[in-house]
C-alpha cells in the first residue's frame, strides 16, 4: 500500500528532485549515486512497513551529475525546479 508522502527538505537537492509517489523503491539510484546522497526510507505503522521510497539524506553532497535521474526507470527523479 502506498501512503501519502509528506514533502520535506529531503525530497530534493539543488539539482534534482524526487517524486516520492512515483518511487517504487528499486534502490537503483542509491547504487549509482557517487556521493552517497540518497538512501532508503521506510514509513512504519504499528511496526509494519507500509511505504518504502528513497530520500535525499545528504543533499549538500549532490553535484548534479544526474546519474540518479538516468538510472530511474520510473521517472521519479527529475531536474529540480524551485
Ligand atoms: S531509481 Fe527511482 S524508483 Fe528506484 S528507488 Fe530511486 S527514485 Fe525510486
Ligand atoms: S545528481 Fe548525482 S550526486 Fe546528485 S543525487 Fe543524483 S546521482 Fe547523486
mmCIF file of N, CA, C and O and ligand atoms in Angstrom:
data_model
loop_
_atom_site.group_PDB
_atom_site.id
_atom_site.type_symbol
_atom_site.label_atom_id
_atom_site.label_comp_id
_atom_site.label_asym_id
_atom_site.label_seq_id
_atom_site.Cartn_x
_atom_site.Cartn_y
_atom_site.Cartn_z
ATOM 1 N N UNK A 1 0.842 -1.199 0.000
ATOM 2 C CA UNK A 1 0.000 0.000 0.000
ATOM 3 C C UNK A 1 0.872 1.242 0.000
ATOM 4 O O UNK A 1 1.782 1.368 0.799
ATOM 5 N N UNK A 2 0.618 2.132 -0.926
ATOM 6 C CA UNK A 2 1.356 3.395 -0.983
ATOM 7 C C UNK A 2 0.664 4.413 -0.074
ATOM 8 O O UNK A 2 -0.533 4.627 -0.165
ATOM 9 N N UNK A 3 1.452 5.028 0.775
ATOM 10 C CA UNK A 3 0.857 6.003 1.682
ATOM 11 C C UNK A 3 1.030 7.404 1.125
ATOM 12 O O UNK A 3 1.765 7.627 0.180
ATOM 13 N N UNK A 4 0.367 8.344 1.729
ATOM 14 C CA UNK A 4 0.540 9.739 1.358
ATOM 15 C C UNK A 4 1.925 10.193 1.784
ATOM 16 O O UNK A 4 2.332 9.964 2.912
ATOM 17 N N UNK A 5 2.638 10.787 0.872
ATOM 18 C CA UNK A 5 4.007 11.208 1.180
ATOM 19 C C UNK A 5 4.031 12.649 1.652
ATOM 20 O O UNK A 5 3.355 13.510 1.096
ATOM 21 N N UNK A 6 4.818 12.909 2.673
ATOM 22 C CA UNK A 6 4.956 14.266 3.194
ATOM 23 C C UNK A 6 6.193 14.906 2.568
ATOM 24 O O UNK A 6 7.317 14.423 2.731
ATOM 25 N N UNK A 7 5.998 15.974 1.825
ATOM 26 C CA UNK A 7 7.094 16.687 1.171
ATOM 27 C C UNK A 7 7.983 17.342 2.231
ATOM 28 O O UNK A 7 7.482 17.933 3.166
ATOM 29 N N UNK A 8 9.283 17.192 2.084
ATOM 30 C CA UNK A 8 10.177 17.855 3.024
ATOM 31 C C UNK A 8 11.510 18.171 2.341
ATOM 32 O O UNK A 8 11.688 17.919 1.156
ATOM 33 N N UNK A 9 12.441 18.717 3.101
ATOM 34 C CA UNK A 9 13.715 19.141 2.538
ATOM 35 C C UNK A 9 14.511 17.982 1.944
ATOM 36 O O UNK A 9 15.395 18.194 1.130
ATOM 37 N N UNK A 10 14.219 16.768 2.351
ATOM 38 C CA UNK A 10 14.967 15.620 1.862
ATOM 39 C C UNK A 10 14.447 15.079 0.535
ATOM 40 O O UNK A 10 14.890 14.035 0.079
ATOM 41 N N UNK A 11 13.501 15.771 -0.066
ATOM 42 C CA UNK A 11 12.997 15.294 -1.344
ATOM 43 C C UNK A 11 13.685 15.964 -2.533
ATOM 44 O O UNK A 11 13.339 15.682 -3.673
ATOM 45 N N UNK A 12 14.635 16.834 -2.261
ATOM 46 C CA UNK A 12 15.370 17.426 -3.381
ATOM 47 C C UNK A 12 16.755 17.885 -2.949
ATOM 48 O O UNK A 12 17.040 18.054 -1.764
ATOM 49 N N UNK A 13 17.614 18.056 -3.968
ATOM 50 C CA UNK A 13 18.905 18.705 -3.763
ATOM 51 C C UNK A 13 18.835 20.021 -4.548
ATOM 52 O O UNK A 13 17.769 20.397 -5.031
ATOM 53 N N UNK A 14 19.944 20.683 -4.722
ATOM 54 C CA UNK A 14 19.954 21.903 -5.528
ATOM 55 C C UNK A 14 19.767 21.589 -7.006
ATOM 56 O O UNK A 14 19.485 22.489 -7.808
ATOM 57 N N UNK A 15 19.892 20.290 -7.369
ATOM 58 C CA UNK A 15 19.895 19.921 -8.788
ATOM 59 C C UNK A 15 18.777 18.964 -9.201
ATOM 60 O O UNK A 15 18.284 19.041 -10.318
ATOM 61 N N UNK A 16 18.421 18.040 -8.335
ATOM 62 C CA UNK A 16 17.415 17.034 -8.693
ATOM 63 C C UNK A 16 16.356 16.928 -7.608
ATOM 64 O O UNK A 16 16.599 17.238 -6.440
ATOM 65 N N UNK A 17 15.151 16.485 -8.043
ATOM 66 C CA UNK A 17 14.073 16.337 -7.069
ATOM 67 C C UNK A 17 13.409 14.981 -7.224
ATOM 68 O O UNK A 17 13.377 14.413 -8.320
ATOM 69 N N UNK A 18 12.876 14.503 -6.136
ATOM 70 C CA UNK A 18 12.222 13.202 -6.084
ATOM 71 C C UNK A 18 10.711 13.363 -6.074
ATOM 72 O O UNK A 18 10.171 14.158 -5.298
ATOM 73 N N UNK A 19 10.040 12.599 -6.932
ATOM 74 C CA UNK A 19 8.585 12.471 -6.864
ATOM 75 C C UNK A 19 8.329 11.168 -6.117
ATOM 76 O O UNK A 19 8.332 10.082 -6.699
ATOM 77 N N UNK A 20 8.129 11.281 -4.841
ATOM 78 C CA UNK A 20 8.063 10.086 -3.992
ATOM 79 C C UNK A 20 6.916 9.156 -4.364
ATOM 80 O O UNK A 20 7.026 7.939 -4.199
ATOM 81 N N UNK A 21 5.838 9.701 -4.865
ATOM 82 C CA UNK A 21 4.706 8.841 -5.213
ATOM 83 C C UNK A 21 5.015 7.965 -6.418
ATOM 84 O O UNK A 21 4.352 6.949 -6.648
ATOM 85 N N UNK A 22 6.038 8.347 -7.202
ATOM 86 C CA UNK A 22 6.432 7.536 -8.358
ATOM 87 C C UNK A 22 7.532 6.536 -8.014
ATOM 88 O O UNK A 22 7.836 5.644 -8.800
ATOM 89 N N UNK A 23 8.130 6.690 -6.859
ATOM 90 C CA UNK A 23 9.251 5.820 -6.463
ATOM 91 C C UNK A 23 8.743 4.426 -6.109
ATOM 92 O O UNK A 23 7.828 4.268 -5.307
ATOM 93 N N UNK A 24 9.358 3.416 -6.728
ATOM 94 C CA UNK A 24 8.965 2.031 -6.482
ATOM 95 C C UNK A 24 9.937 1.310 -5.555
ATOM 96 O O UNK A 24 9.844 0.099 -5.370
ATOM 97 N N UNK A 25 10.877 2.080 -5.007
ATOM 98 C CA UNK A 25 11.847 1.519 -4.065
ATOM 99 C C UNK A 25 12.690 0.409 -4.701
ATOM 100 O O UNK A 25 12.934 -0.627 -4.081
ATOM 101 N N UNK A 26 13.132 0.656 -5.921
ATOM 102 C CA UNK A 26 14.006 -0.322 -6.589
ATOM 103 C C UNK A 26 15.456 -0.155 -6.150
ATOM 104 O O UNK A 26 16.283 -1.016 -6.385
ATOM 105 N N UNK A 27 15.780 0.987 -5.579
ATOM 106 C CA UNK A 27 17.084 1.327 -4.992
ATOM 107 C C UNK A 27 18.204 1.528 -6.021
ATOM 108 O O UNK A 27 19.367 1.615 -5.656
ATOM 109 N N UNK A 28 17.877 1.599 -7.311
ATOM 110 C CA UNK A 28 18.909 1.789 -8.341
ATOM 111 C C UNK A 28 19.653 3.113 -8.168
ATOM 112 O O UNK A 28 20.852 3.215 -8.404
ATOM 113 N N UNK A 29 18.916 4.146 -7.791
ATOM 114 C CA UNK A 29 19.556 5.459 -7.654
ATOM 115 C C UNK A 29 20.553 5.476 -6.508
ATOM 116 O O UNK A 29 21.574 6.166 -6.573
ATOM 117 N N UNK A 30 20.284 4.716 -5.476
ATOM 118 C CA UNK A 30 21.224 4.645 -4.351
ATOM 119 C C UNK A 30 22.533 4.031 -4.816
ATOM 120 O O UNK A 30 23.619 4.522 -4.494
ATOM 121 N N UNK A 31 22.418 2.963 -5.602
ATOM 122 C CA UNK A 31 23.612 2.252 -6.059
ATOM 123 C C UNK A 31 24.472 3.128 -6.960
ATOM 124 O O UNK A 31 25.695 3.043 -6.925
ATOM 125 N N UNK A 32 23.848 3.971 -7.760
ATOM 126 C CA UNK A 32 24.602 4.711 -8.777
ATOM 127 C C UNK A 32 25.101 6.070 -8.303
ATOM 128 O O UNK A 32 26.043 6.626 -8.887
ATOM 129 N N UNK A 33 24.517 6.615 -7.275
ATOM 130 C CA UNK A 33 24.950 7.940 -6.811
ATOM 131 C C UNK A 33 26.392 7.869 -6.292
ATOM 132 O O UNK A 33 26.676 7.130 -5.352
ATOM 133 N N UNK A 34 27.296 8.652 -6.883
ATOM 134 C CA UNK A 34 28.704 8.581 -6.483
ATOM 135 C C UNK A 34 28.995 9.283 -5.153
ATOM 136 O O UNK A 34 30.097 9.151 -4.615
ATOM 137 N N UNK A 35 28.019 10.014 -4.660
ATOM 138 C CA UNK A 35 28.283 10.839 -3.472
ATOM 139 C C UNK A 35 27.443 10.466 -2.254
ATOM 140 O O UNK A 35 27.395 11.235 -1.284
ATOM 141 N N UNK A 36 26.789 9.326 -2.309
ATOM 142 C CA UNK A 36 26.006 8.836 -1.164
ATOM 143 C C UNK A 36 25.002 9.871 -0.657
ATOM 144 O O UNK A 36 24.848 10.078 0.545
ATOM 145 N N UNK A 37 24.346 10.502 -1.619
ATOM 146 C CA UNK A 37 23.323 11.496 -1.284
ATOM 147 C C UNK A 37 22.020 10.799 -0.877
ATOM 148 O O UNK A 37 21.321 11.243 0.041
ATOM 149 N N UNK A 38 21.711 9.703 -1.571
ATOM 150 C CA UNK A 38 20.394 9.068 -1.483
ATOM 151 C C UNK A 38 20.459 7.830 -0.594
ATOM 152 O O UNK A 38 21.432 7.079 -0.620
ATOM 153 N N UNK A 39 19.379 7.603 0.154
ATOM 154 C CA UNK A 39 19.318 6.368 0.952
ATOM 155 C C UNK A 39 17.861 5.929 1.118
ATOM 156 O O UNK A 39 16.939 6.677 0.772
ATOM 157 N N UNK A 40 17.691 4.762 1.662
ATOM 158 C CA UNK A 40 16.357 4.180 1.817
ATOM 159 C C UNK A 40 15.574 4.862 2.927
ATOM 160 O O UNK A 40 16.152 5.316 3.921
ATOM 161 N N UNK A 41 14.261 4.901 2.740
ATOM 162 C CA UNK A 41 13.375 5.447 3.761
ATOM 163 C C UNK A 41 12.167 4.524 3.904
ATOM 164 O O UNK A 41 11.647 4.028 2.908
ATOM 165 N N UNK A 42 11.757 4.309 5.129
ATOM 166 C CA UNK A 42 10.626 3.418 5.400
ATOM 167 C C UNK A 42 9.642 4.109 6.325
ATOM 168 O O UNK A 42 10.038 4.718 7.318
ATOM 169 N N UNK A 43 8.372 3.991 5.986
ATOM 170 C CA UNK A 43 7.328 4.527 6.855
ATOM 171 C C UNK A 43 6.650 3.351 7.549
ATOM 172 O O UNK A 43 6.149 2.436 6.898
ATOM 173 N N UNK A 44 6.687 3.381 8.868
ATOM 174 C CA UNK A 44 6.113 2.297 9.666
ATOM 175 C C UNK A 44 4.803 2.722 10.307
ATOM 176 O O UNK A 44 4.656 3.850 10.758
ATOM 177 N N UNK A 45 3.881 1.791 10.386
ATOM 178 C CA UNK A 45 2.690 1.943 11.217
ATOM 179 C C UNK A 45 2.551 0.647 11.998
ATOM 180 O O UNK A 45 2.486 -0.440 11.413
ATOM 181 N N UNK A 46 2.553 0.787 13.309
ATOM 182 C CA UNK A 46 2.455 -0.384 14.191
ATOM 183 C C UNK A 46 3.497 -1.437 13.834
ATOM 184 O O UNK A 46 3.178 -2.620 13.658
ATOM 185 N N UNK A 47 4.746 -0.987 13.696
ATOM 186 C CA UNK A 47 5.882 -1.872 13.416
ATOM 187 C C UNK A 47 5.803 -2.595 12.075
ATOM 188 O O UNK A 47 6.534 -3.543 11.834
ATOM 189 N N UNK A 48 4.926 -2.126 11.218
ATOM 190 C CA UNK A 48 4.821 -2.715 9.887
ATOM 191 C C UNK A 48 5.194 -1.666 8.847
ATOM 192 O O UNK A 48 4.705 -0.527 8.912
ATOM 193 N N UNK A 49 6.055 -2.024 7.917
ATOM 194 C CA UNK A 49 6.419 -1.098 6.848
ATOM 195 C C UNK A 49 5.241 -0.966 5.899
ATOM 196 O O UNK A 49 4.793 -1.955 5.320
ATOM 197 N N UNK A 50 4.732 0.259 5.765
ATOM 198 C CA UNK A 50 3.605 0.457 4.845
ATOM 199 C C UNK A 50 4.025 1.228 3.604
ATOM 200 O O UNK A 50 3.261 1.333 2.653
ATOM 201 N N UNK A 51 5.248 1.784 3.627
ATOM 202 C CA UNK A 51 5.702 2.520 2.452
ATOM 203 C C UNK A 51 7.222 2.553 2.419
ATOM 204 O O UNK A 51 7.855 2.778 3.439
ATOM 205 N N UNK A 52 7.781 2.314 1.215
ATOM 206 C CA UNK A 52 9.226 2.381 1.016
ATOM 207 C C UNK A 52 9.500 3.374 -0.103
ATOM 208 O O UNK A 52 8.773 3.412 -1.088
ATOM 209 N N UNK A 53 10.560 4.118 0.041
ATOM 210 C CA UNK A 53 10.972 5.054 -1.005
ATOM 211 C C UNK A 53 12.406 5.477 -0.693
ATOM 212 O O UNK A 53 13.003 4.998 0.269
ATOM 213 N N UNK A 54 12.946 6.364 -1.514
ATOM 214 C CA UNK A 54 14.245 6.943 -1.191
ATOM 215 C C UNK A 54 14.059 8.383 -0.725
ATOM 216 O O UNK A 54 13.020 8.989 -0.960
ATOM 217 N N UNK A 55 15.095 8.900 -0.081
ATOM 218 C CA UNK A 55 15.148 10.313 0.273
ATOM 219 C C UNK A 55 16.562 10.825 0.014
ATOM 220 O O UNK A 55 17.522 10.057 0.008
ATOM 221 N N UNK A 56 16.673 12.113 -0.200
ATOM 222 C CA UNK A 56 17.968 12.763 -0.408
ATOM 223 C C UNK A 56 18.502 13.173 0.972
ATOM 224 O O UNK A 56 18.302 14.300 1.413
ATOM 225 N N UNK A 57 19.137 12.242 1.618
ATOM 226 C CA UNK A 57 19.528 12.471 3.004
ATOM 227 C C UNK A 57 20.695 13.439 3.154
ATOM 228 O O UNK A 57 20.850 14.090 4.182
ATOM 229 N N UNK A 58 21.579 13.474 2.146
ATOM 230 C CA UNK A 58 22.739 14.358 2.261
ATOM 231 C C UNK A 58 22.805 15.250 1.023
ATOM 232 O O UNK A 58 23.740 15.171 0.231
ATOM 233 N N UNK A 59 21.786 16.087 0.882
ATOM 234 C CA UNK A 59 21.610 16.892 -0.321
ATOM 235 C C UNK A 59 22.794 17.802 -0.607
ATOM 236 O O UNK A 59 23.080 18.110 -1.770
ATOM 237 N N UNK A 60 23.510 18.213 0.405
ATOM 238 C CA UNK A 60 24.636 19.138 0.206
ATOM 239 C C UNK A 60 25.778 18.494 -0.582
ATOM 240 O O UNK A 60 26.631 19.185 -1.132
ATOM 241 N N UNK A 61 25.790 17.165 -0.652
ATOM 242 C CA UNK A 61 26.858 16.465 -1.390
ATOM 243 C C UNK A 61 26.539 16.289 -2.869
ATOM 244 O O UNK A 61 27.370 15.800 -3.630
ATOM 245 N N UNK A 62 25.338 16.661 -3.284
ATOM 246 C CA UNK A 62 24.924 16.442 -4.675
ATOM 247 C C UNK A 62 25.665 17.394 -5.611
ATOM 248 O O UNK A 62 25.695 18.599 -5.388
ATOM 249 N N UNK A 63 26.233 16.823 -6.666
ATOM 250 C CA UNK A 63 26.977 17.610 -7.656
ATOM 251 C C UNK A 63 26.165 17.847 -8.924
ATOM 252 O O UNK A 63 26.659 18.468 -9.868
ATOM 253 N N UNK A 64 24.953 17.289 -8.974
ATOM 254 C CA UNK A 64 24.119 17.473 -10.154
ATOM 255 C C UNK A 64 24.533 16.621 -11.339
ATOM 256 O O UNK A 64 24.236 16.969 -12.480
ATOM 257 N N UNK A 65 25.137 15.492 -11.088
ATOM 258 C CA UNK A 65 25.609 14.634 -12.190
ATOM 259 C C UNK A 65 24.436 13.988 -12.943
ATOM 260 O O UNK A 65 24.615 13.512 -14.054
ATOM 261 N N UNK A 66 23.273 13.933 -12.356
ATOM 262 C CA UNK A 66 22.018 13.364 -12.879
ATOM 263 C C UNK A 66 22.072 11.846 -13.109
ATOM 264 O O UNK A 66 21.211 11.291 -13.789
ATOM 265 N N UNK A 67 23.066 11.164 -12.567
ATOM 266 C CA UNK A 67 23.115 9.703 -12.724
ATOM 267 C C UNK A 67 21.887 9.035 -12.116
ATOM 268 O O UNK A 67 21.376 8.045 -12.637
ATOM 269 N N UNK A 68 21.410 9.577 -11.020
ATOM 270 C CA UNK A 68 20.219 9.004 -10.371
ATOM 271 C C UNK A 68 19.009 9.133 -11.285
ATOM 272 O O UNK A 68 18.207 8.205 -11.413
ATOM 273 N N UNK A 69 18.899 10.283 -11.912
ATOM 274 C CA UNK A 69 17.774 10.548 -12.810
ATOM 275 C C UNK A 69 17.797 9.579 -13.989
ATOM 276 O O UNK A 69 16.762 9.019 -14.374
ATOM 277 N N UNK A 70 18.965 9.368 -14.549
ATOM 278 C CA UNK A 70 19.105 8.464 -15.695
ATOM 279 C C UNK A 70 18.859 7.016 -15.287
ATOM 280 O O UNK A 70 18.359 6.208 -16.090
ATOM 281 N N UNK A 71 19.184 6.666 -14.055
ATOM 282 C CA UNK A 71 19.032 5.279 -13.596
ATOM 283 C C UNK A 71 17.593 4.936 -13.249
ATOM 284 O O UNK A 71 17.201 3.772 -13.255
ATOM 285 N N UNK A 72 16.797 5.943 -12.954
ATOM 286 C CA UNK A 72 15.421 5.691 -12.514
ATOM 287 C C UNK A 72 14.527 5.379 -13.709
ATOM 288 O O UNK A 72 14.307 6.223 -14.575
ATOM 289 N N UNK A 73 13.993 4.181 -13.737
ATOM 290 C CA UNK A 73 13.122 3.739 -14.838
ATOM 291 C C UNK A 73 11.675 4.186 -14.632
ATOM 292 O O UNK A 73 10.808 3.897 -15.449
ATOM 293 N N UNK A 74 11.411 4.845 -13.538
ATOM 294 C CA UNK A 74 10.034 5.204 -13.197
ATOM 295 C C UNK A 74 9.816 6.717 -13.198
ATOM 296 O O UNK A 74 8.801 7.197 -12.708
ATOM 297 N N UNK A 75 10.799 7.451 -13.720
ATOM 298 C CA UNK A 75 10.705 8.920 -13.803
ATOM 299 C C UNK A 75 10.386 9.559 -12.449
ATOM 300 O O UNK A 75 9.652 10.544 -12.374
ATOM 301 N N UNK A 76 10.936 8.990 -11.411
ATOM 302 C CA UNK A 76 10.682 9.534 -10.070
ATOM 303 C C UNK A 76 11.676 10.632 -9.700
ATOM 304 O O UNK A 76 11.453 11.351 -8.720
ATOM 305 N N UNK A 77 12.742 10.767 -10.482
ATOM 306 C CA UNK A 77 13.730 11.821 -10.222
ATOM 307 C C UNK A 77 13.835 12.700 -11.451
ATOM 308 O O UNK A 77 13.930 12.218 -12.573
ATOM 309 N N UNK A 78 13.784 14.004 -11.235
ATOM 310 C CA UNK A 78 13.824 14.961 -12.346
ATOM 311 C C UNK A 78 14.691 16.159 -11.934
ATOM 312 O O UNK A 78 15.116 16.269 -10.786
ATOM 313 N N UNK A 79 14.897 17.042 -12.879
ATOM 314 C CA UNK A 79 15.652 18.265 -12.587
ATOM 315 C C UNK A 79 14.872 19.105 -11.578
ATOM 316 O O UNK A 79 13.663 19.277 -11.715
ATOM 317 N N UNK A 80 15.560 19.616 -10.591
ATOM 318 C CA UNK A 80 14.893 20.400 -9.543
ATOM 319 C C UNK A 80 14.482 21.764 -10.078
ATOM 320 O O UNK A 80 15.289 22.495 -10.635
ATOM 321 N N UNK A 81 13.205 22.074 -9.889
ATOM 322 C CA UNK A 81 12.688 23.385 -10.277
ATOM 323 C C UNK A 81 12.086 24.032 -9.040
ATOM 324 O O UNK A 81 11.176 23.482 -8.432
ATOM 325 N N UNK A 82 12.584 25.181 -8.680
ATOM 326 C CA UNK A 82 12.095 25.867 -7.478
ATOM 327 C C UNK A 82 10.726 26.487 -7.707
ATOM 328 O O UNK A 82 10.412 26.857 -8.809
HETATM 329 S S1 LIG B 1 15.647 4.606 -9.032
HETATM 330 FE FE1 LIG B 1 13.663 5.700 -8.995
HETATM 331 S S2 LIG B 1 12.125 4.144 -8.395
HETATM 332 FE FE2 LIG B 1 14.174 3.344 -7.877
HETATM 333 S S3 LIG B 1 14.481 3.903 -5.722
HETATM 334 FE FE3 LIG B 1 15.393 5.540 -6.982
HETATM 335 S S4 LIG B 1 13.750 7.087 -7.230
HETATM 336 FE FE4 LIG B 1 12.802 5.193 -6.507
HETATM 337 S S1 LIG B 2 22.540 14.137 -9.223
HETATM 338 FE FE1 LIG B 2 24.352 12.779 -8.940
HETATM 339 S S2 LIG B 2 25.222 13.393 -6.970
HETATM 340 FE FE2 LIG B 2 23.131 14.246 -7.055
HETATM 341 S S3 LIG B 2 21.852 12.707 -6.029
HETATM 342 FE FE3 LIG B 2 21.808 12.252 -8.235
HETATM 343 S S4 LIG B 2 23.462 10.749 -8.576
HETATM 344 FE FE4 LIG B 2 23.800 11.706 -6.565
#
